PDB file of C-alpha atoms and ligand atoms in Angstrom:
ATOM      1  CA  UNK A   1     104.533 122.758  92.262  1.00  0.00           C
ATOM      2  CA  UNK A   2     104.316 119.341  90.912  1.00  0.00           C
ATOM      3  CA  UNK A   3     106.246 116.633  93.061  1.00  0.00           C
ATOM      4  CA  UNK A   4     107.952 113.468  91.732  1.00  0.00           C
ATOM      5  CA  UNK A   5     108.977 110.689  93.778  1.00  0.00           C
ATOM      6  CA  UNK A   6     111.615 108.222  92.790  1.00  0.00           C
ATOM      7  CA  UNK A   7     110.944 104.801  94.589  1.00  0.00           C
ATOM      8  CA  UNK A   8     113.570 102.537  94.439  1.00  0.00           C
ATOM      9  CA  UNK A   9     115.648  99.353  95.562  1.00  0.00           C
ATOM     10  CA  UNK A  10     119.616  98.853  95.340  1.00  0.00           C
ATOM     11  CA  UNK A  11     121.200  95.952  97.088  1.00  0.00           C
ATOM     12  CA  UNK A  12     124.567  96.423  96.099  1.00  0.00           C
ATOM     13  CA  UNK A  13     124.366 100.466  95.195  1.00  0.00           C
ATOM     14  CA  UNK A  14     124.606 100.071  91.544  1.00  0.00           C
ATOM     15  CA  UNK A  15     120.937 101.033  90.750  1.00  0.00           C
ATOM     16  CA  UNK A  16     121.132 103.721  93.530  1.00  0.00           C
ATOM     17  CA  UNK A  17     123.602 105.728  91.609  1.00  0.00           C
ATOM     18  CA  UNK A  18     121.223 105.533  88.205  1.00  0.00           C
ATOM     19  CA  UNK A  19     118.646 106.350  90.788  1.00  0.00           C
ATOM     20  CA  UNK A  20     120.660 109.512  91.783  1.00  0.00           C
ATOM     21  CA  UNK A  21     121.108 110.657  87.943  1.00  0.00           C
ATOM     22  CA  UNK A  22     117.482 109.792  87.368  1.00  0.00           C
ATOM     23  CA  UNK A  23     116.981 112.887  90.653  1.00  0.00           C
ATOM     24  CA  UNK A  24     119.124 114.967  89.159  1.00  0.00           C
ATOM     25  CA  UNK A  25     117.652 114.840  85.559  1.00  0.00           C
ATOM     26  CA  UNK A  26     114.395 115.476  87.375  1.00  0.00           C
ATOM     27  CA  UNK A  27     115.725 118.857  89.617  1.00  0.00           C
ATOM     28  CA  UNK A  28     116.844 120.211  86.596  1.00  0.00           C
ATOM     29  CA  UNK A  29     113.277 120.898  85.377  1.00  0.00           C
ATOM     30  CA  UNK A  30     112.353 124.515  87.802  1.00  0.00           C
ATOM     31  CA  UNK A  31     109.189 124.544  89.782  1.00  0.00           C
ATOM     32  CA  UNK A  32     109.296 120.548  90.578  1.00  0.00           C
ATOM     33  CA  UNK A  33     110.070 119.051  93.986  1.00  0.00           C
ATOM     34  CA  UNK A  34     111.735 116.016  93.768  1.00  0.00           C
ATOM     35  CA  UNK A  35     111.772 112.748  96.514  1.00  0.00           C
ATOM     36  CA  UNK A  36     114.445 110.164  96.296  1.00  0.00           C
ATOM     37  CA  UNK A  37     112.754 106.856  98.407  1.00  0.00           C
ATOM     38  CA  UNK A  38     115.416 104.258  98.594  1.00  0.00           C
ATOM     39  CA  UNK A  39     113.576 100.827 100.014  1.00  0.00           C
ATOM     40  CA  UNK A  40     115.794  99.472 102.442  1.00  0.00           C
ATOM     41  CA  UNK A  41     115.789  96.204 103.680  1.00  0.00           C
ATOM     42  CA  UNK A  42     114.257  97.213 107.285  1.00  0.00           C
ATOM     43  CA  UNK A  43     111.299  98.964 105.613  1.00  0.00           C
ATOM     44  CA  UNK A  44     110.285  95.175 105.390  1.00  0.00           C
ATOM     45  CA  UNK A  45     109.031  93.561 108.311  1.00  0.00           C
ATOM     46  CA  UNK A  46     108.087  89.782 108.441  1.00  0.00           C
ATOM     47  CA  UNK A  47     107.839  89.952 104.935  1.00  0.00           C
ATOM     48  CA  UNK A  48     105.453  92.906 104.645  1.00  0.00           C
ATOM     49  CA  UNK A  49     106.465  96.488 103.606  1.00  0.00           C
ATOM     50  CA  UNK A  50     105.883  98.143 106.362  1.00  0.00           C
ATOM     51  CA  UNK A  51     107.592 101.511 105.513  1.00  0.00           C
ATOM     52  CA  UNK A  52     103.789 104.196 105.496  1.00  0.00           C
ATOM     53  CA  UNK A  53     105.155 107.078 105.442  1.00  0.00           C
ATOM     54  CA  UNK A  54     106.797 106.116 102.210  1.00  0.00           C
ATOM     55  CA  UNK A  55     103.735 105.398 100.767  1.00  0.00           C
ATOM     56  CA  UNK A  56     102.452 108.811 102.355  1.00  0.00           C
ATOM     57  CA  UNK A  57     104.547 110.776  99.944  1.00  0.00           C
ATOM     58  CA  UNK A  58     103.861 108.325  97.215  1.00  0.00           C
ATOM     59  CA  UNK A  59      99.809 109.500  97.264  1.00  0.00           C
ATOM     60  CA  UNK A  60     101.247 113.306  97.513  1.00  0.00           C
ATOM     61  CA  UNK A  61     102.887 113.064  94.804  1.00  0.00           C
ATOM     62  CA  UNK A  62     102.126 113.880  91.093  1.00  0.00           C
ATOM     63  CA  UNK A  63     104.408 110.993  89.203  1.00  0.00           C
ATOM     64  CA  UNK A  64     106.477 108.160  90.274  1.00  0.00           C
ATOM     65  CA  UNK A  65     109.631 107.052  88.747  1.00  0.00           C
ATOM     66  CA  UNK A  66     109.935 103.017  90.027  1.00  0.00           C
ATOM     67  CA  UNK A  67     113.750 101.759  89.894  1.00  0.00           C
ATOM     68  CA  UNK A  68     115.137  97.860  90.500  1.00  0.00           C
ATOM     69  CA  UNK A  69     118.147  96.295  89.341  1.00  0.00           C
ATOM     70  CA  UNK A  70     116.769  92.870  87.588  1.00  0.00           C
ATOM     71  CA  UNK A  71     117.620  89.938  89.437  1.00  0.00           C
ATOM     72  CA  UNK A  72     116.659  86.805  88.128  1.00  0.00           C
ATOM     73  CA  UNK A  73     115.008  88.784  85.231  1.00  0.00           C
ATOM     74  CA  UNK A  74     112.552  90.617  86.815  1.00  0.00           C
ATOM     75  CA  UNK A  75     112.397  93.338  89.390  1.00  0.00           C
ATOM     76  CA  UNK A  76     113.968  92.752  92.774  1.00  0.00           C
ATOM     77  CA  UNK A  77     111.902  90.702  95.634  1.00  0.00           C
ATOM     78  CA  UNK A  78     111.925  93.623  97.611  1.00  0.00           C
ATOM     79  CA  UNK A  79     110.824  96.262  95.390  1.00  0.00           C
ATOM     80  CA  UNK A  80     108.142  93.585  94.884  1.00  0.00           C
ATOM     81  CA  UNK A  81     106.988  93.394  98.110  1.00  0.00           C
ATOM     82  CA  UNK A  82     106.864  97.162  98.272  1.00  0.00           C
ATOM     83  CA  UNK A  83     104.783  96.862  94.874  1.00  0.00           C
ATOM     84  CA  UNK A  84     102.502  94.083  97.196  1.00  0.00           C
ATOM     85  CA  UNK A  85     101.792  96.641  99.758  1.00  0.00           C
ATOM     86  CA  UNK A  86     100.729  99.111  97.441  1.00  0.00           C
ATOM     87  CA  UNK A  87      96.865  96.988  97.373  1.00  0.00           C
ATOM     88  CA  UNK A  88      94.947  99.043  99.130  1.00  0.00           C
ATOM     89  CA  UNK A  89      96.122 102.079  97.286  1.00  0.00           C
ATOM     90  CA  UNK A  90      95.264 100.197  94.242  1.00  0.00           C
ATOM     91  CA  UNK A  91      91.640  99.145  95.374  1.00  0.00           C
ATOM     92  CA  UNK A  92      91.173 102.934  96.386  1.00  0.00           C
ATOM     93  CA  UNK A  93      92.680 104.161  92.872  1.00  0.00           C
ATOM     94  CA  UNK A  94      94.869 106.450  94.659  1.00  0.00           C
ATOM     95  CA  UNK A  95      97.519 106.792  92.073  1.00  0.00           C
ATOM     96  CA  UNK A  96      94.973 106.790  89.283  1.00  0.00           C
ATOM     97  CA  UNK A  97      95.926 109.675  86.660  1.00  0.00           C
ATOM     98  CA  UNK A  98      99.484 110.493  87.838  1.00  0.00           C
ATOM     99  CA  UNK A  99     102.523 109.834  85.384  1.00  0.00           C
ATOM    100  CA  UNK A 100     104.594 106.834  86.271  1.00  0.00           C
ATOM    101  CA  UNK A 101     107.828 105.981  84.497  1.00  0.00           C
ATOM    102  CA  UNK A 102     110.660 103.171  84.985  1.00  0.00           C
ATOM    103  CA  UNK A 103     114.485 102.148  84.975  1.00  0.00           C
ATOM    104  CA  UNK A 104     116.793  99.149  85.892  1.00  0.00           C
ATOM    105  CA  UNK A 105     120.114  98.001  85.958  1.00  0.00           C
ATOM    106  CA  UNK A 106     120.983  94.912  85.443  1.00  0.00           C
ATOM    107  CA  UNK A 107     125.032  93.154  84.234  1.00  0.00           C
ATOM    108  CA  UNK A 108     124.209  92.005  80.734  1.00  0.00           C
ATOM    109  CA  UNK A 109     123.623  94.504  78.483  1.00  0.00           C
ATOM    110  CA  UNK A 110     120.230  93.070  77.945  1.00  0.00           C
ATOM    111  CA  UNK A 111     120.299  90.967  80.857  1.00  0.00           C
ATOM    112  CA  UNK A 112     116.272  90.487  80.836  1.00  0.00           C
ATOM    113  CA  UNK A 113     115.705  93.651  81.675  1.00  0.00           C
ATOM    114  CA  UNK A 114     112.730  93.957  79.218  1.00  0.00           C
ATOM    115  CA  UNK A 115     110.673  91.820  81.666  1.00  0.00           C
ATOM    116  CA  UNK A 116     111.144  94.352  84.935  1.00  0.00           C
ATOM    117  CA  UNK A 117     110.470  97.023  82.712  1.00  0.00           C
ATOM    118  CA  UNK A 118     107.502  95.915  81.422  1.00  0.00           C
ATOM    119  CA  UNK A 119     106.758  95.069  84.994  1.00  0.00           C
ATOM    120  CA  UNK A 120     106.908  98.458  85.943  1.00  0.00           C
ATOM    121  CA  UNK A 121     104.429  98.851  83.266  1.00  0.00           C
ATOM    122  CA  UNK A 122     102.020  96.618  84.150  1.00  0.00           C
ATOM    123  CA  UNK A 123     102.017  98.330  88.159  1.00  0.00           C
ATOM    124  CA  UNK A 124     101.320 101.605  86.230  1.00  0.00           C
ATOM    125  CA  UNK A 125      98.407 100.118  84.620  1.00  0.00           C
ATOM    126  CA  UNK A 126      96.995  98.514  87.314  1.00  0.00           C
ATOM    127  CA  UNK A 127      97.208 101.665  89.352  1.00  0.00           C
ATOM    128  CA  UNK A 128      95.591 103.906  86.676  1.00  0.00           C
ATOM    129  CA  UNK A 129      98.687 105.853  86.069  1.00  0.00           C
ATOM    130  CA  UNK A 130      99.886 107.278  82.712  1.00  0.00           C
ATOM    131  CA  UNK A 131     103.074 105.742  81.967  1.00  0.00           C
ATOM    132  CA  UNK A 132     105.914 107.779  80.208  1.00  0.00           C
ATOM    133  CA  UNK A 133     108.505 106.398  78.171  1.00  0.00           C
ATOM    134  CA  UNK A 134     112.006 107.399  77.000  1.00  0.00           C
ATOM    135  CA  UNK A 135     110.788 109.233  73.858  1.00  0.00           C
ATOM    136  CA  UNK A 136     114.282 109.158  72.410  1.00  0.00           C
ATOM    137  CA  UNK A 137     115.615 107.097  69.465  1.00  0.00           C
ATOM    138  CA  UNK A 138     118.738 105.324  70.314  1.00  0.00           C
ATOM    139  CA  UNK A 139     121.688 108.082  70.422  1.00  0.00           C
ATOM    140  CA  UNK A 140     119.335 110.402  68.699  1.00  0.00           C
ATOM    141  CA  UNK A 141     120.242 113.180  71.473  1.00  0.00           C
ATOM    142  CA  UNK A 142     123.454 112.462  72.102  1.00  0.00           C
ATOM    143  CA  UNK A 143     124.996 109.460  73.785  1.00  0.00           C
ATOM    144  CA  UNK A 144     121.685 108.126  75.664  1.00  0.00           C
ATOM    145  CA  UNK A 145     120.390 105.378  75.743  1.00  0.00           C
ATOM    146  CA  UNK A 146     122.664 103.002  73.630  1.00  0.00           C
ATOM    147  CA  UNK A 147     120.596  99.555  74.951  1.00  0.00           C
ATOM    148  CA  UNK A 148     117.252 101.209  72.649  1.00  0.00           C
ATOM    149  CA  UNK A 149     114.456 100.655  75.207  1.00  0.00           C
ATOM    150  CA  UNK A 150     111.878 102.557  74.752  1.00  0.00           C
ATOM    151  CA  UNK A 151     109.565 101.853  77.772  1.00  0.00           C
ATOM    152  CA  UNK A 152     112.253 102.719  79.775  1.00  0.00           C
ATOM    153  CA  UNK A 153     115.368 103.813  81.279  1.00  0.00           C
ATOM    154  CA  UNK A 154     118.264 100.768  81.364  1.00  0.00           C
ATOM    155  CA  UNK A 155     121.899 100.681  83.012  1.00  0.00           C
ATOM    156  CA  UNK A 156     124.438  98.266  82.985  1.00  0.00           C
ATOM    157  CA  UNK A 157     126.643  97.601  86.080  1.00  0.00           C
ATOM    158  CA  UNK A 158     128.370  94.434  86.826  1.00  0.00           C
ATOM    159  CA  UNK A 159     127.904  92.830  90.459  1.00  0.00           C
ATOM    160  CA  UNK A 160     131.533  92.689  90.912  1.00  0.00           C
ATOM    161  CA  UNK A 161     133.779  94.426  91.425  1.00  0.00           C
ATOM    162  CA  UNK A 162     131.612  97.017  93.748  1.00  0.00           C
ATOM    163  CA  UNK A 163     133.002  99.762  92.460  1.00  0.00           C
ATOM    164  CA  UNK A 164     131.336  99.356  89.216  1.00  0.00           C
ATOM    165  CA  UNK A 165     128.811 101.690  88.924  1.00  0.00           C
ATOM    166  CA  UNK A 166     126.796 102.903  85.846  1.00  0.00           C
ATOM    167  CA  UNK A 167     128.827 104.858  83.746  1.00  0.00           C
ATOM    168  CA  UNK A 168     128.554 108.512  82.532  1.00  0.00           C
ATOM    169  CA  UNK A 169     126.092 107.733  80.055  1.00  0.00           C
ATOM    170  CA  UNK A 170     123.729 105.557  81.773  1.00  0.00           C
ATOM    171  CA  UNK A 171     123.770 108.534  83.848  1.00  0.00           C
ATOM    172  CA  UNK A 172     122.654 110.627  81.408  1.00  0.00           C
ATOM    173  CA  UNK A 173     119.925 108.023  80.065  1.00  0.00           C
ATOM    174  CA  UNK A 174     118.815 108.455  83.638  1.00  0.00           C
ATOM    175  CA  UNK A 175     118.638 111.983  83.922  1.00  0.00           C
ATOM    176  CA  UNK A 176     116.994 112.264  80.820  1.00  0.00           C
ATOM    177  CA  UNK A 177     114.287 110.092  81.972  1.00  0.00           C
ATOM    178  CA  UNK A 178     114.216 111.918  85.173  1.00  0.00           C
ATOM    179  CA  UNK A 179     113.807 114.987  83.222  1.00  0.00           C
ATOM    180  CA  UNK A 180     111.475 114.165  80.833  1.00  0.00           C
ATOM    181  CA  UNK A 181     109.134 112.976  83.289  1.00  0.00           C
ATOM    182  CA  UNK A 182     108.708 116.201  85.315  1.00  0.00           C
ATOM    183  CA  UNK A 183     108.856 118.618  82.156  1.00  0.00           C
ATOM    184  CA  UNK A 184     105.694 116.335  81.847  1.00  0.00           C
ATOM    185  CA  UNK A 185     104.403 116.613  85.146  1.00  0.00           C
ATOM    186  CA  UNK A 186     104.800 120.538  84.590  1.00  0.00           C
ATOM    187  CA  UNK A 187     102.172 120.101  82.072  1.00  0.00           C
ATOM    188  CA  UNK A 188     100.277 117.549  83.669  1.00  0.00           C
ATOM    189  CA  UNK A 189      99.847 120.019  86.845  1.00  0.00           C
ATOM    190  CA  UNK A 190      98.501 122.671  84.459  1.00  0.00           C
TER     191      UNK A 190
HETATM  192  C1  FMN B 201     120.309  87.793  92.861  1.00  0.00           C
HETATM  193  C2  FMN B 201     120.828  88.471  91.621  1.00  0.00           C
HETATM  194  C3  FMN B 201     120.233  88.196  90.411  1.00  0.00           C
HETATM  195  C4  FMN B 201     120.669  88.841  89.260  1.00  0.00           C
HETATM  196  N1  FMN B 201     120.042  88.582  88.085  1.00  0.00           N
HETATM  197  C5  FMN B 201     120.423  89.248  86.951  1.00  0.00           C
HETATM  198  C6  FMN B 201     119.718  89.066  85.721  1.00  0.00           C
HETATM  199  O1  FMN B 201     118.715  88.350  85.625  1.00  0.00           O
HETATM  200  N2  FMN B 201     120.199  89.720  84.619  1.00  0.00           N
HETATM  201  C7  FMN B 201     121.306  90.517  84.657  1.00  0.00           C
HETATM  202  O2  FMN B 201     121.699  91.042  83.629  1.00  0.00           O
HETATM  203  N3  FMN B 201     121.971  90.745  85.836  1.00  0.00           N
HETATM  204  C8  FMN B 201     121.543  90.140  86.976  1.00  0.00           C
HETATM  205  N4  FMN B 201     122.172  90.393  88.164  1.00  0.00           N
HETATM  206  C9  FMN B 201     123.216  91.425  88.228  1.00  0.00           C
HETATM  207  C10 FMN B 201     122.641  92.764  88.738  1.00  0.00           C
HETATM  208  O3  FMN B 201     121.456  93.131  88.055  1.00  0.00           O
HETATM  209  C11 FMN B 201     123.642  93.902  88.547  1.00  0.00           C
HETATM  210  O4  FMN B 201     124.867  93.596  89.143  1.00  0.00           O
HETATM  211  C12 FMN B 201     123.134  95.234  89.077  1.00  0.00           C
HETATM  212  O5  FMN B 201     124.099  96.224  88.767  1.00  0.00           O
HETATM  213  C13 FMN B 201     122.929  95.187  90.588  1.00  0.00           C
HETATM  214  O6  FMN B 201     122.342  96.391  91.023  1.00  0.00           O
HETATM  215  P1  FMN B 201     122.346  96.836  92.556  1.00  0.00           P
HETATM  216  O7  FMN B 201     123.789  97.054  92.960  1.00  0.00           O
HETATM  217  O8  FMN B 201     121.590  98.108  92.593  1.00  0.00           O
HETATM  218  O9  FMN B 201     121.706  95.749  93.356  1.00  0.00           O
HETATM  219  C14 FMN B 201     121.756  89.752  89.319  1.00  0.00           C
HETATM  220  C15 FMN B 201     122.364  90.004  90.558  1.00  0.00           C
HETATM  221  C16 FMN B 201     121.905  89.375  91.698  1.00  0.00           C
HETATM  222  C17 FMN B 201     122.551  89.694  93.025  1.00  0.00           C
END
């Protein structure tokens, strides 16, 4: 049974609930397990992620989903510092060869969220992994992903009020993500 883990931050809860859609999306596929791995602000310890048995289910599992709102146009500093503690996985090639994917939520409707994205990306590549767009034209399958990224999965929430939250069709961009991932990791595992 292939096992997808979605590691994430949310300071304010906005990218949690695209996080939550992006789960969903994913438990829809049969014969998956699914992890949702929210990094919390105590998982970081003198500045170090310190959180391993986080990072134990990250080498069990068979793709990783990575999630950050963008703050300051680029993933948040402490999804970065979980990225940073992710070395000595990297100089071991632990993740090498299992699917990775992204998302973010940011307030502007582009917002720079391009650049966390693509940094995402870049974490895949460094890791080895096999990196797994959106695969869906703008509104090609219904009303998904209206901001057209393609490397990705994108949400908009404002910061304020807190009540905000991505609505019903950001959820569905992240469920479809979600999904599309472990119908791949179904194949992958074969
Ligand atoms: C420190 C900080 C920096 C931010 N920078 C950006 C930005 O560069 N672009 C943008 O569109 N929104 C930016 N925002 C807004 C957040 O991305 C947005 O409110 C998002 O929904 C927050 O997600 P969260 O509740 O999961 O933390 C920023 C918010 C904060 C707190």
């Amino acid at each position: 049974m292939p096992t997808i883990s979605i590691v994430y931050y949310s300071g304010g809860g906005h990218t949690a609930v695209f996080a939550e859609a992006v789960a969903e999306g994913a438990k829809s596929v049969s014969g998956t397990s699914v992890n949702l791995l929210r990094i919390d602000g105590k998982d970081i310890v003198e500045g170090r992620f310190k959180n391993d048995a986080f990072l134990a289910t990250l080498n069990a599992s068979d793709a990783i989903i990575f999630g950050s709102p963008t703050y300051m146009g680029g993933p948040s500093g402490q999804f970065k510092t979980f990225a940073d503690a992710t070395g000595g996985i990297w100089y071991q090639q632990q993740w090498k060869d299992k699917l990775a994917a992204g998302f973010t939520v940011s307030a502007g409707t582009s917002g720079d969220k391009l650049n966390t994205l693509e940094y995402f990306f870049i974490l895949s590549q460094q890791h080895g992994m096999v990196w797994i767009g959106t695969g869906v034209l703008p509104y090609a399958t219904g009303q998904i992903n209206r901001y057209s990224f393609s490397s990705g999965a994108a949400g908009q929430a404002n910061q304020e009020p807190v009540t905000e939250k991505p609505d019903a069709e950001d959820k569905a961009t992240g469920a479809h993500l979600g999904r599309r991932v472990a119908e791949a990791a179904v194949r992958w595992a074969k």
